[in-house]
Amino acid sequence: MFNKTRQKELTETGKSELYTDLTKLIIKIADYIFRKEEDIRKGIGDIMGGKVLELESERLKAEGRTEGEAIGQVQGETRLGSLITRLLQDQRTEEIPIVSTDAKRREQLYKEYNL
C-alpha cells in the first residue's frame, strides 16, 4: 500500500504525474489478471484509484483553481464597477446597458478609460 511519506516525496519531487500513470497501469493489469474476480478488482480500484489515496498535488490544484476563480470574479466585478462609475461621471449613461452585454464594446471602453 502506498503511504503518506511516499506520497509526499512524489509530490515534492514533481513526480505526482508519474504516480498517477503508474496507478492507472496497475489498475489495468489488475483488471486483466482478476477479470473474473469483481470484488478483488473493485478493491484494487478503490485503493489505487483514489478513494483511499488523494495526492496532495491534486488537492492543491483544486484549491488553487477555486481560489483563482474567486479572485478573478472579484477583479472583474471591480473593473466593471469602475467602468460604470466613469461612464456615469462622464454622463454616458446610454453606454451602461451596452457594456453589460457587449464584451467587445466593454473592452473598448476599458482601454479608453485605462481600466
CSV table of C-alpha atoms in Angstrom, one decimal:
chain,number,residue,atom,x,y,z
A,1,MET,CA,0.0,0.0,0.0
A,2,PHE,CA,1.2,3.5,-0.8
A,3,ASN,CA,1.8,5.5,2.3
A,4,LYS,CA,1.7,9.2,3.1
A,5,THR,CA,5.5,9.5,3.2
A,6,ARG,CA,5.9,8.2,-0.4
A,7,GLN,CA,3.0,10.3,-1.5
A,8,LYS,CA,4.7,13.5,-0.1
A,9,GLU,CA,8.1,12.5,-1.6
A,10,LEU,CA,6.5,12.2,-5.1
A,11,THR,CA,4.6,15.5,-4.7
A,12,GLU,CA,7.7,17.3,-3.6
A,13,THR,CA,9.9,16.0,-6.4
A,14,GLY,CA,7.3,16.8,-9.0
A,15,LYS,CA,6.6,13.1,-9.9
A,16,SER,CA,2.9,13.0,-9.0
A,17,GLU,CA,2.0,12.6,-12.6
A,18,LEU,CA,4.3,9.6,-12.8
A,19,TYR,CA,2.5,8.1,-9.8
A,20,THR,CA,-0.9,8.7,-11.5
A,21,ASP,CA,0.3,7.0,-14.6
A,22,LEU,CA,1.6,4.0,-12.6
A,23,THR,CA,-1.6,3.8,-10.7
A,24,LYS,CA,-3.6,3.6,-13.9
A,25,LEU,CA,-1.3,0.9,-15.3
A,26,ILE,CA,-1.6,-1.1,-12.1
A,27,ILE,CA,-5.4,-0.9,-12.3
A,28,LYS,CA,-5.4,-2.1,-15.9
A,29,ILE,CA,-3.1,-5.0,-15.1
A,30,ALA,CA,-5.2,-6.0,-12.0
A,31,ASP,CA,-8.3,-5.7,-14.2
A,32,TYR,CA,-6.8,-8.2,-16.6
A,33,ILE,CA,-5.5,-10.6,-14.0
A,34,PHE,CA,-8.6,-10.5,-11.9
A,35,ARG,CA,-11.1,-10.1,-14.7
A,36,LYS,CA,-13.4,-12.8,-13.2
A,37,GLU,CA,-13.0,-11.6,-9.6
A,38,GLU,CA,-15.2,-8.5,-9.4
A,39,ASP,CA,-14.7,-7.9,-5.6
A,40,ILE,CA,-10.9,-8.0,-5.9
A,41,ARG,CA,-10.9,-5.7,-8.9
A,42,LYS,CA,-13.2,-3.3,-7.1
A,43,GLY,CA,-11.0,-3.3,-4.0
A,44,ILE,CA,-7.9,-2.6,-6.0
A,45,GLY,CA,-9.6,0.1,-7.9
A,46,ASP,CA,-10.8,1.7,-4.7
A,47,ILE,CA,-7.3,1.7,-3.2
A,48,MET,CA,-5.3,2.6,-6.3
A,49,GLY,CA,-8.0,4.8,-8.0
A,50,GLY,CA,-8.1,7.4,-5.3
A,51,LYS,CA,-10.9,6.5,-2.9
A,52,VAL,CA,-8.3,5.7,-0.3
A,53,LEU,CA,-5.5,7.9,-1.6
A,54,GLU,CA,-5.5,11.5,-2.8
A,55,LEU,CA,-2.3,13.1,-3.8
A,56,GLU,CA,-1.5,16.4,-2.1
A,57,SER,CA,-0.8,18.0,-5.5
A,58,GLU,CA,-4.3,17.1,-6.8
A,59,ARG,CA,-5.9,18.7,-3.7
A,60,LEU,CA,-3.7,21.8,-4.0
A,61,LYS,CA,-4.5,22.2,-7.7
A,62,ALA,CA,-8.2,22.1,-7.0
A,63,GLU,CA,-7.8,24.5,-4.1
A,64,GLY,CA,-5.8,26.9,-6.3
A,65,ARG,CA,-8.3,26.7,-9.1
A,66,THR,CA,-11.2,27.6,-6.8
A,67,GLU,CA,-9.2,30.4,-5.2
A,68,GLY,CA,-8.1,31.8,-8.6
A,69,GLU,CA,-11.7,31.8,-9.9
A,70,ALA,CA,-12.9,33.7,-6.8
A,71,ILE,CA,-10.1,36.3,-7.2
A,72,GLY,CA,-10.8,36.7,-10.9
A,73,GLN,CA,-14.5,37.2,-10.3
A,74,VAL,CA,-13.9,39.9,-7.7
A,75,GLN,CA,-11.4,41.6,-10.1
A,76,GLY,CA,-13.9,41.5,-13.0
A,77,GLU,CA,-16.7,42.9,-10.9
A,78,THR,CA,-14.5,45.7,-9.6
A,79,ARG,CA,-13.3,46.6,-13.1
A,80,LEU,CA,-16.9,46.7,-14.4
A,81,GLY,CA,-18.0,48.8,-11.4
A,82,SER,CA,-15.2,51.3,-12.1
A,83,LEU,CA,-16.2,51.5,-15.8
A,84,ILE,CA,-19.8,52.1,-14.9
A,85,THR,CA,-18.8,54.8,-12.4
A,86,ARG,CA,-16.7,56.5,-15.0
A,87,LEU,CA,-19.5,56.4,-17.5
A,88,LEU,CA,-21.9,58.0,-15.0
A,89,GLN,CA,-19.3,60.7,-14.2
A,90,ASP,CA,-19.0,61.5,-18.0
A,91,GLN,CA,-22.8,61.4,-18.4
A,92,ARG,CA,-22.6,58.5,-20.8
A,93,THR,CA,-25.4,56.5,-19.2
A,94,GLU,CA,-26.6,55.2,-22.6
A,95,GLU,CA,-23.4,53.1,-22.7
A,96,ILE,CA,-24.2,51.2,-19.4
A,97,PRO,CA,-26.8,48.7,-20.8
A,98,ILE,CA,-24.5,48.1,-23.8
A,99,VAL,CA,-21.4,47.3,-21.7
A,100,SER,CA,-23.4,44.8,-19.6
A,101,THR,CA,-24.0,42.6,-22.7
A,102,ASP,CA,-21.4,43.6,-25.4
A,103,ALA,CA,-18.0,42.3,-24.4
A,104,LYS,CA,-16.3,44.0,-27.4
A,105,ARG,CA,-17.7,47.4,-26.5
A,106,ARG,CA,-16.8,46.8,-22.9
A,107,GLU,CA,-13.2,46.1,-23.8
A,108,GLN,CA,-13.0,49.2,-25.9
A,109,LEU,CA,-14.2,51.3,-23.0
A,110,TYR,CA,-11.8,49.6,-20.6
A,111,LYS,CA,-9.0,50.7,-22.9
A,112,GLU,CA,-10.4,54.2,-23.3
A,113,TYR,CA,-10.5,54.6,-19.6
A,114,ASN,CA,-7.3,52.7,-18.9
A,115,LEU,CA,-9.0,50.2,-16.7
